[in-house]
CSV table of C-alpha atoms in Angstrom, one decimal:
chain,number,residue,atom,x,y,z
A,1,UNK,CA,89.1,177.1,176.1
A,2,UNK,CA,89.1,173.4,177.4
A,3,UNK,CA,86.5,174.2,180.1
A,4,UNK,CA,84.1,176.0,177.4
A,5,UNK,CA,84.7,172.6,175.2
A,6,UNK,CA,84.2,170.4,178.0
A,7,UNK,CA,81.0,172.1,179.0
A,8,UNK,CA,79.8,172.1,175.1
A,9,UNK,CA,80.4,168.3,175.3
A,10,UNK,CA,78.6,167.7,178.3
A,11,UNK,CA,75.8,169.5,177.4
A,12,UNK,CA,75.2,168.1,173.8
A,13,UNK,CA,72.7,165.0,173.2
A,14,UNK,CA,74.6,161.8,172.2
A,15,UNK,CA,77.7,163.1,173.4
A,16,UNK,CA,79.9,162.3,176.4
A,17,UNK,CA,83.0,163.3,177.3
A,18,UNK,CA,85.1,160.3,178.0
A,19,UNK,CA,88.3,161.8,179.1
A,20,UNK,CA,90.2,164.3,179.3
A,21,UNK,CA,94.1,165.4,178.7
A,22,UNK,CA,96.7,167.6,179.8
A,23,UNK,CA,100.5,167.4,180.7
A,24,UNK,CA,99.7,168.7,184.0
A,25,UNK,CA,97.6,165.6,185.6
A,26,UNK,CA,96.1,167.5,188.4
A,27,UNK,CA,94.3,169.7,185.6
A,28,UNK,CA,93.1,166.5,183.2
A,29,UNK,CA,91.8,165.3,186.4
A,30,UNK,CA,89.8,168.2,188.0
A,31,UNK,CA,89.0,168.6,184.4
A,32,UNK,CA,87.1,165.5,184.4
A,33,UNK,CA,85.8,165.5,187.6
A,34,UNK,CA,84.0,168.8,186.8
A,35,UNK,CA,82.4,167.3,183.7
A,36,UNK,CA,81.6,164.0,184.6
A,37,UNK,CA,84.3,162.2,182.8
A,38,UNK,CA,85.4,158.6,183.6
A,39,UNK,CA,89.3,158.8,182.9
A,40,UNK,CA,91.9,161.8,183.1
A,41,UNK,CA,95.5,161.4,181.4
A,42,UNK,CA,99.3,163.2,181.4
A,43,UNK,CA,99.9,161.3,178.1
A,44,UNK,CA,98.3,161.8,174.4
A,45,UNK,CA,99.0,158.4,173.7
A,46,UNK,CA,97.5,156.4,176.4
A,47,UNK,CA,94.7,158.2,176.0
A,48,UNK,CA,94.3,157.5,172.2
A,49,UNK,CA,95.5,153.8,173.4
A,50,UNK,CA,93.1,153.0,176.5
A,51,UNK,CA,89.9,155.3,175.3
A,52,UNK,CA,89.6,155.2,171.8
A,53,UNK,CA,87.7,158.3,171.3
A,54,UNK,CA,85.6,159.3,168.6
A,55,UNK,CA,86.9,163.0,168.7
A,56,UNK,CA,89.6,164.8,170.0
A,57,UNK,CA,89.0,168.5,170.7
A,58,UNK,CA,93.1,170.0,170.9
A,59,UNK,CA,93.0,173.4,173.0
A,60,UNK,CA,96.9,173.0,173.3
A,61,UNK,CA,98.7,176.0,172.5
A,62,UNK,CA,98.8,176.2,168.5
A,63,UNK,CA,102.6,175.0,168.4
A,64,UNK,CA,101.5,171.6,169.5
A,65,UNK,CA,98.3,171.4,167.0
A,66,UNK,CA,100.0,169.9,164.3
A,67,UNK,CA,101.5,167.2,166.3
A,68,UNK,CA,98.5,166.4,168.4
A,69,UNK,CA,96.8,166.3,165.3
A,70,UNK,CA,98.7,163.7,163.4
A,71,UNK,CA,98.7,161.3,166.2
A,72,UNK,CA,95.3,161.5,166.5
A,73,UNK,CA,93.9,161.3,162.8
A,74,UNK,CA,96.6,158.2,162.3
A,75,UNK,CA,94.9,156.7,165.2
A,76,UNK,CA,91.9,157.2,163.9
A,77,UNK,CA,90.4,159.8,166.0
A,78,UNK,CA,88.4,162.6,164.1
A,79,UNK,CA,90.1,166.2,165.3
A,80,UNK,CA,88.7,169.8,166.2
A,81,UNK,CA,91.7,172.3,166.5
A,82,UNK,CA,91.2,175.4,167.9
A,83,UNK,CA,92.3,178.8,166.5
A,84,UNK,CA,95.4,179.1,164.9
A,85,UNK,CA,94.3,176.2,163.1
A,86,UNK,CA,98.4,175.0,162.7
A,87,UNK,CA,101.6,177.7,163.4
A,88,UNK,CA,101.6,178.0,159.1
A,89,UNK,CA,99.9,176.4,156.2
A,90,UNK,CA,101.8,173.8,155.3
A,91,UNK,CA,101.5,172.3,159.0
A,92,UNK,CA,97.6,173.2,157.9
A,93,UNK,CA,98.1,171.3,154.4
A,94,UNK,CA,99.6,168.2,155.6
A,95,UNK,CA,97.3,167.6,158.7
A,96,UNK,CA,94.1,167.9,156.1
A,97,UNK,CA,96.4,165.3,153.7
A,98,UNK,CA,96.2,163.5,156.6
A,99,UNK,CA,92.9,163.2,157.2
A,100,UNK,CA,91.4,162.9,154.2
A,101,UNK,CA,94.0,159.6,153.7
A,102,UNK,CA,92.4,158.1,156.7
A,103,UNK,CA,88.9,158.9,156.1
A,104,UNK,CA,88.8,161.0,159.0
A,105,UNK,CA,87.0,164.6,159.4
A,106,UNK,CA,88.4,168.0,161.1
A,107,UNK,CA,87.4,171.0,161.8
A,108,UNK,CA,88.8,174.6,163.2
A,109,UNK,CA,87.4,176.8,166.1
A,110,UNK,CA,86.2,180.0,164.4
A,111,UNK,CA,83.0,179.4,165.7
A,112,UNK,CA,81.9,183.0,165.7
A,113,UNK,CA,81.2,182.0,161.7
A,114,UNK,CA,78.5,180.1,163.8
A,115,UNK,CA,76.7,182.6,166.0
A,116,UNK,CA,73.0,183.3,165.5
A,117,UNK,CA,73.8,186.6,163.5
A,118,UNK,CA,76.6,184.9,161.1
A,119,UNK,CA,74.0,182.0,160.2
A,120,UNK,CA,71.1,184.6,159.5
A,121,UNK,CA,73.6,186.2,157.4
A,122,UNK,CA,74.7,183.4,155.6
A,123,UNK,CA,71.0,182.3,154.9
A,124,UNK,CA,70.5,185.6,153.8
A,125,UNK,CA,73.1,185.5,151.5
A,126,UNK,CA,71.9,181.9,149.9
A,127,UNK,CA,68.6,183.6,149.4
A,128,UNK,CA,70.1,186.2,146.9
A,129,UNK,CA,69.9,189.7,149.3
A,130,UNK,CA,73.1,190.8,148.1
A,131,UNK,CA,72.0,191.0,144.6
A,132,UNK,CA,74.9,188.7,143.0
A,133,UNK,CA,78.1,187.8,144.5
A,134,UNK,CA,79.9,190.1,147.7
A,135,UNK,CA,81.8,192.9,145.8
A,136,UNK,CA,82.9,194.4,149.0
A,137,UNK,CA,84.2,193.1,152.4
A,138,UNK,CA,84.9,194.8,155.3
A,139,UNK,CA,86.3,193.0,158.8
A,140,UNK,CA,86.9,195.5,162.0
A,141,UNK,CA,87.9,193.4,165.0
A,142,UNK,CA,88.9,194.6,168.4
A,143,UNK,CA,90.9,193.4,171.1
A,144,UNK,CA,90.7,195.6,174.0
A,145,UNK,CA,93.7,196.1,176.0
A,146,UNK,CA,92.8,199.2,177.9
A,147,UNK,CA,93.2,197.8,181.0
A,148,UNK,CA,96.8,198.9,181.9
A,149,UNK,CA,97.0,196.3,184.7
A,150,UNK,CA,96.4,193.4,182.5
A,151,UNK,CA,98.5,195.1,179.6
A,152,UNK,CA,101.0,195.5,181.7
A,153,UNK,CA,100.9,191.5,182.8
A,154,UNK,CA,100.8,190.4,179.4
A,155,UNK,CA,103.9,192.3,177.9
A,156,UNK,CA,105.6,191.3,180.8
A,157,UNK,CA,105.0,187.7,180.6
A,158,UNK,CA,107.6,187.1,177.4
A,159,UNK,CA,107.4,183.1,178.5
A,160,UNK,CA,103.7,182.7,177.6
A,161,UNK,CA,103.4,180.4,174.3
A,162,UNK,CA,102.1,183.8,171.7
A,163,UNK,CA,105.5,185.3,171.9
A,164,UNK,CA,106.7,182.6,170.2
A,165,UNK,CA,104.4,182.5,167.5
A,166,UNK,CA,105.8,183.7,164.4
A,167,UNK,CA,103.2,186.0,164.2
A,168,UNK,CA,102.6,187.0,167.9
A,169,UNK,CA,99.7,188.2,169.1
A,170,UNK,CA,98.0,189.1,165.6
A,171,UNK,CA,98.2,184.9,164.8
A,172,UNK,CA,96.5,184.0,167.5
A,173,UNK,CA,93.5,186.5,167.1
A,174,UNK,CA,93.5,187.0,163.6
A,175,UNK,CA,91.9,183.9,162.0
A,176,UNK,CA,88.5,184.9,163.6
A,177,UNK,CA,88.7,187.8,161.5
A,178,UNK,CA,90.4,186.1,157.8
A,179,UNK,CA,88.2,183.5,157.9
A,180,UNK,CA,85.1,185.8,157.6
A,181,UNK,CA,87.5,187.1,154.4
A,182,UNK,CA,88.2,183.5,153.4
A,183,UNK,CA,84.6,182.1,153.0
A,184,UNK,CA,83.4,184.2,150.4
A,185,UNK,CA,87.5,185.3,148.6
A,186,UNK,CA,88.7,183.5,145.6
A,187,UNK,CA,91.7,181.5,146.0
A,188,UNK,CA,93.6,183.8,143.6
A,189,UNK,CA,94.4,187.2,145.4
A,190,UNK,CA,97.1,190.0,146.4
A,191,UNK,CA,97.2,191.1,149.7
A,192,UNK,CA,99.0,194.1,151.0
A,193,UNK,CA,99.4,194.5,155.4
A,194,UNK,CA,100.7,196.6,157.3
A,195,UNK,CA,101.4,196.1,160.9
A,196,UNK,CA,102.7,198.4,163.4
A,197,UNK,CA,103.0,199.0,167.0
A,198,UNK,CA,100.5,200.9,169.1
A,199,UNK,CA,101.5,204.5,170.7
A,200,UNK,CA,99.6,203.0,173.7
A,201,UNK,CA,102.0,199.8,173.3
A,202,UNK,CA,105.2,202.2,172.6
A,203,UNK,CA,104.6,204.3,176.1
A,204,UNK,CA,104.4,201.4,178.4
A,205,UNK,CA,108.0,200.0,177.0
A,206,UNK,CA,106.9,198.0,174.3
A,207,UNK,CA,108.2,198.3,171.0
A,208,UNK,CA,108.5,195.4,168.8
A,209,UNK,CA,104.6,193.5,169.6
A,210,UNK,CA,102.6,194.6,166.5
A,211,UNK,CA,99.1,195.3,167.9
A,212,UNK,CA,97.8,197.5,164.9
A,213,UNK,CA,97.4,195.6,161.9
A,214,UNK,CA,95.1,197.1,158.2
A,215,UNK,CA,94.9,194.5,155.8
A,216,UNK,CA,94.0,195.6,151.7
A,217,UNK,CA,92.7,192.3,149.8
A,218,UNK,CA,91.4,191.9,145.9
A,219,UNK,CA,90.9,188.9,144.1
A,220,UNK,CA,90.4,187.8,140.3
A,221,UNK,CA,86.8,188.4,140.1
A,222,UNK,CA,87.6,192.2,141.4
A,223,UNK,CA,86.2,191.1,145.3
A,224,UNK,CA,87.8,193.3,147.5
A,225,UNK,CA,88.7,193.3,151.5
A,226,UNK,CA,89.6,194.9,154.4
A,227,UNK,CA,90.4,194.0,157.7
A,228,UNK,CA,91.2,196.3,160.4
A,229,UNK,CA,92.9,194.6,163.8
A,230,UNK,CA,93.3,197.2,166.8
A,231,UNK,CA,93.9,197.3,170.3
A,232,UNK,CA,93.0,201.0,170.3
A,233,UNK,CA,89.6,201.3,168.4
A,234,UNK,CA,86.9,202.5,170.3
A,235,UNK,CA,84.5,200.9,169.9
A,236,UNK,CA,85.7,197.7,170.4
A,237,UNK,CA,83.9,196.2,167.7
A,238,UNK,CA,83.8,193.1,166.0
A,239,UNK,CA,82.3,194.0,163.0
A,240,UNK,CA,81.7,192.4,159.6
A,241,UNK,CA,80.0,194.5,156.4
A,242,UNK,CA,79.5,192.2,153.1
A,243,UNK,CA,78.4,194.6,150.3
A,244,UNK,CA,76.9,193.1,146.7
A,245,UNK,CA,75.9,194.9,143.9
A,246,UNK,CA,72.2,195.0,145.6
A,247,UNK,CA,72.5,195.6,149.3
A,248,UNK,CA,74.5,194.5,151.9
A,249,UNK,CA,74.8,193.1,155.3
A,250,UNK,CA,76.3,194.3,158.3
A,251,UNK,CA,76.7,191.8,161.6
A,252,UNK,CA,77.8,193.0,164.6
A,253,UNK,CA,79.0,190.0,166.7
A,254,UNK,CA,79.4,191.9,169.8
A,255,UNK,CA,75.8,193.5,169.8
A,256,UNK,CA,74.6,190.2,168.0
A,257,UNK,CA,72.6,192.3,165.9
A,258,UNK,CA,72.3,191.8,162.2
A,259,UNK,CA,71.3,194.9,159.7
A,260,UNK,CA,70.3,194.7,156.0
A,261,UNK,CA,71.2,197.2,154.0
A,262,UNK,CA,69.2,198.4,151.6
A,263,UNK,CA,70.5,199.5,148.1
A,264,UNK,CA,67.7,201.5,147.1
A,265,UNK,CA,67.9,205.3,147.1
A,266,UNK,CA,64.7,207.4,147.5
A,267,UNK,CA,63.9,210.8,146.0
A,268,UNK,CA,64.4,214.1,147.5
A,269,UNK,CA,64.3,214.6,151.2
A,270,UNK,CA,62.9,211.2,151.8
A,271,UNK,CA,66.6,209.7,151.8
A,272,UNK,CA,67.0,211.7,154.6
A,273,UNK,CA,63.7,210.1,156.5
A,274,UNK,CA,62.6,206.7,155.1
A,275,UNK,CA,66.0,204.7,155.6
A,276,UNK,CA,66.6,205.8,158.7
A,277,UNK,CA,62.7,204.7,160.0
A,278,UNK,CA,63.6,201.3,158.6
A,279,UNK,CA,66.8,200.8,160.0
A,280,UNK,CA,65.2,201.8,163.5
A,281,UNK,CA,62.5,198.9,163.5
A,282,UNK,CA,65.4,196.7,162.6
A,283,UNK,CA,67.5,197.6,165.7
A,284,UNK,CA,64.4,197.2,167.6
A,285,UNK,CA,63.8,193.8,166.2
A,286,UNK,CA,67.2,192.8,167.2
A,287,UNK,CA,66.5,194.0,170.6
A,288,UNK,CA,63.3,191.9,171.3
A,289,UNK,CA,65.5,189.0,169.2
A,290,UNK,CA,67.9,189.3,172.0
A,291,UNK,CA,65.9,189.8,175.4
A,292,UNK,CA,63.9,187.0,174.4
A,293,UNK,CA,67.1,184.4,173.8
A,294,UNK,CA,68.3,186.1,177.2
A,295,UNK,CA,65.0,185.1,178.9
A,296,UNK,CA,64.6,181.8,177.6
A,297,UNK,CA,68.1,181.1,178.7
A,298,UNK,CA,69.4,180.7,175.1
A,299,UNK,CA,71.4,183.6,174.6
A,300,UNK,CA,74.6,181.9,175.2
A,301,UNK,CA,78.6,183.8,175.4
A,302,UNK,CA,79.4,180.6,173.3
A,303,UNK,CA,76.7,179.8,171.2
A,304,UNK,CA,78.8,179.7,168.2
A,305,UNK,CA,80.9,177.6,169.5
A,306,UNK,CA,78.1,175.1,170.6
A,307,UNK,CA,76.5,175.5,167.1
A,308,UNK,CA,79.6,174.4,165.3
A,309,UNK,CA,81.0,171.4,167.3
A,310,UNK,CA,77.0,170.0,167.0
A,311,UNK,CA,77.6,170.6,163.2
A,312,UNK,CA,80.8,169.0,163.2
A,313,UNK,CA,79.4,165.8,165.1
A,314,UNK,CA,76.6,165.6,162.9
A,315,UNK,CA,78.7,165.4,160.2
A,316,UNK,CA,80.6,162.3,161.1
A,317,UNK,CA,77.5,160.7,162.0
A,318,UNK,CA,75.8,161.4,158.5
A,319,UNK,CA,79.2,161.3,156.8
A,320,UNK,CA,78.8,164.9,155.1
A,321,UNK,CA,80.7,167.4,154.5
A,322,UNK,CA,82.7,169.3,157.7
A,323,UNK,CA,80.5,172.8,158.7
A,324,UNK,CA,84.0,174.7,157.4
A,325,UNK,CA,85.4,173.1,154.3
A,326,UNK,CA,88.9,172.1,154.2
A,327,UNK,CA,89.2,175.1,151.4
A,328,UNK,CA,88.5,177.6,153.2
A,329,UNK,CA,91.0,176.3,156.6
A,330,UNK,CA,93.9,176.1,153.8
A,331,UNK,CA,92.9,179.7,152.4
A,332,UNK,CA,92.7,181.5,156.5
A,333,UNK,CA,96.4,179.7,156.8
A,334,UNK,CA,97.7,181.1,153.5
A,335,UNK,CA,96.5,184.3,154.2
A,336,UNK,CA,97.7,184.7,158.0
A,337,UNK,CA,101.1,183.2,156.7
A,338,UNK,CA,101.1,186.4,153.9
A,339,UNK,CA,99.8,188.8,157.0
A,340,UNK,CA,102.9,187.7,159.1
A,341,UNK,CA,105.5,187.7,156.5
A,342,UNK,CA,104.8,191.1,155.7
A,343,UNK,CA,104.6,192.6,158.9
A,344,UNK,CA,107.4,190.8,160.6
A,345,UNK,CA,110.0,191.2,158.1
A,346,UNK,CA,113.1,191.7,159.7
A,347,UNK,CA,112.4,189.6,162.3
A,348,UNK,CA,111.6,186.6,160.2
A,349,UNK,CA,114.5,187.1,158.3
C-alpha cells in the first residue's frame, strides 16, 4: 500500500512527498527515488525530527499503528492509518484522544467509502431517495482465494504479521465492509457473528483460519444489518444494498455500477415488464459512465483512495471536519472487536 500512497501523493496538487520510511533502508530509499522524494529514513523519529512533515500516511502492519500514531500526532504531525485502523478500539480511542488534545486531524483507509459509486450514493441519500432513514443494510464482500497456489502460500506463511492479529484474516479485511455498516448504524446495537472455517480451507490442512464469517446487526431505531465475508462466494462481489422505507440502493464496487431501486409496484403484468426496462437503461448508463472514465484516463483501480486522502488534505487546510468522522472510526473498532470476540472464543480465552 505504500507505493499506491506514494503515487497518490505525487500526483496530488499542492502536495509533495518529502520522505519516506521504513525499517528496511534499501526500501525507504528506492521508495523515494521512485517518487521523487528528497530524504529516505530506517527511523520514525528522525524522520519526524529532520522533516517535519505535515502528514504521515502509516502503511505499517496494523500492530505498529497505534505506536506510529502517537509519536506522530505528539509531534505534531496529522496521521492517515490504513485499514485496521488500530489492533482493538481502545488503541482506536486513545489515538483519536490524542489527536483531538493536540489539535491535530486523522483519518482511516476505507477509501472504497470514497469511490465514484459510494459518493453518488451518498448524494443520493442526502437528497432523500430512500424515502426516510436506511431500514435495511446488506454488506456481501469477497475475498477470492481460489487460486490454490497462492492459498497454499499464504496458509503456509504462519510468520506473516495477520496471523497474529487477534482476529486474523477477517481483521484485516473486514473494516472495508463494517464501515459501510457503521456510517449509517446507531451507536446502540446487538450484534450476533458467526465465523467458521471454509471446507475449501479444511481440505488443504487448514483448520483453525476462519475465512467464512455472517454477521446479524439491529440497532435502537430497529435498523438492521448484514454482512456476509467469504472466500467461497461466487461471485466475488463486493456488494452493498441500503434499503429505506421508499427505495433503495444497491452499489456494486467491483462493477462500479450504482442501481436505484425503485419502491413502486405496478399493476398486473406490468411488474413483470416495466421494472425490468428501467433497470436495463440504468445498467447501460453505468456502462457508458464507465468506458468514458476508462477513455479519458479517469477510471482509476484507486480512485477512492485518491478521493479520500485529497479530502483529508483539504481538510487540514480549511480546518473542517475529517471526510470519516472520528464517530464512525470508534464505531468500525467496536464492532470488529465484537466480530472477533465472538468468533475466536476459545482462542482468545
Amino acid at each position: 500500500m505504500a507505493e499506491v500512497h506514494a503515487a497518490i501523493i505525487s500526483y496530488l496538487p499542492h502536495s509533495e512527498l518529502i520522505a519516506t520510511c521504513d525499517s528496511e533502508v534499501l526500501m525507504a530509499r528506492q521508495l523515494a527515488e521512485r517518487y521523487g522524494a528528497k530524504n529516505y529514513y530506517d527511523n520514525v523519529d528522525r524522520l519526524l525530527a529532520d522533516a517535519k512533515p505535515d502528514v504521515v500516511h502509516i502503511t505499517t502492519p496494523p500492530q505498529s499503528h497505534y505506536l506510529i500514531g502517537k509519536m506522530c500526532l505528539e509531534s505534531g504531525s496529522h496521521i492517515f492509518v490504513e485499514k485496521p485502523f488500530t489492533v482493538n478500539y481502545q488503541e482506536a480511542k486513545e489515538l483519536i484522544d490524542i489527536a483531538k488534545a493536540k489539535g491535530r486531524k486523522l483519518t482511516i483507509g476505507t477509501d472504497e467509502q470514497f469511490s465514484i459509486v459510494a459518493t453518488k450514493a451518498r448524494d443520493l441519500i442526502k437528497d432523500g431517495w430512500l424515502g426516510g432513514r436506511p431500514v435495511h443494510l446488506d454488506v456481501f464482500y469477497c475475498y477470492d482465494m481460489s487460486d490454490e497456489r497462492y492459498t497454499k502460500s499464504f496458509l503456509k506463511n504462519k510468520s506473516h504479521w495477520v496471523w497474529k492479529l487477534p482476529g486474523q484474516m477477517i481483521q484485516n479485511i473486514i473494516p472495508h465492509a463494517v464501515m459501510k455498516i457503521a456510517e449509517y448504524i446507531d451507536d446502540s446495537f446487538d450484534l450476533i457473528a458467526i465465523g467458521f472455517t471454509s471446507n475449501y480451507f479444511l481440505k488443504l490442512g487448514e483448520k483453525l483460519l476462519v475465512d467464512e464469517l455472517r454477521v446479524m446487526m439491529i440497532d435502537k431505531n430497529q435498523m438492521t444489518a448484514f454482512l456476509s465475508f467469504s472466500t467461497q462466494m461466487k461471485p466475488a462481489m463486493i456488494q452493498f444494498r441500503i434499503l429505506g422505507p421508499q427505495n433503495g440502493i444497491v452499489i456494486d464496487e467491483v462493477q462500479q455500477s450504482i442501481i436505484k431501486l425503485h419502491g413502486r409496484k405496478y399493476k398486473s403484468y406490468l411488474e413483470r415488464f416495466v421494472p425490468l426496462y428501467k433497470y436495463s437503461k440504468q445498467y447501460k448508463k453505468n456502462f457508458y459512465k464507465n468506458l468514458g472514465l476508462f477513455i479519458k484516463r479517469e477510471f482509476h483501480m484507486k480512485r477512492g483512495l485518491y478521493n479520500l486522502i485529497e479530502s483529508f488534505y483539504k481538510s487540514i487546510e480549511n480546518d473542517e471536519a475529517p471526510p470519516i468522522s472520528y464517530e464512525d472510526i470508534l464505531k468500525c473498532s467496536k464492532i470488529t472487536d465484537m466480530i472477533i470476540k465472538q468468533i475466536y472464543k476459545e482462542t482468545l480465552s
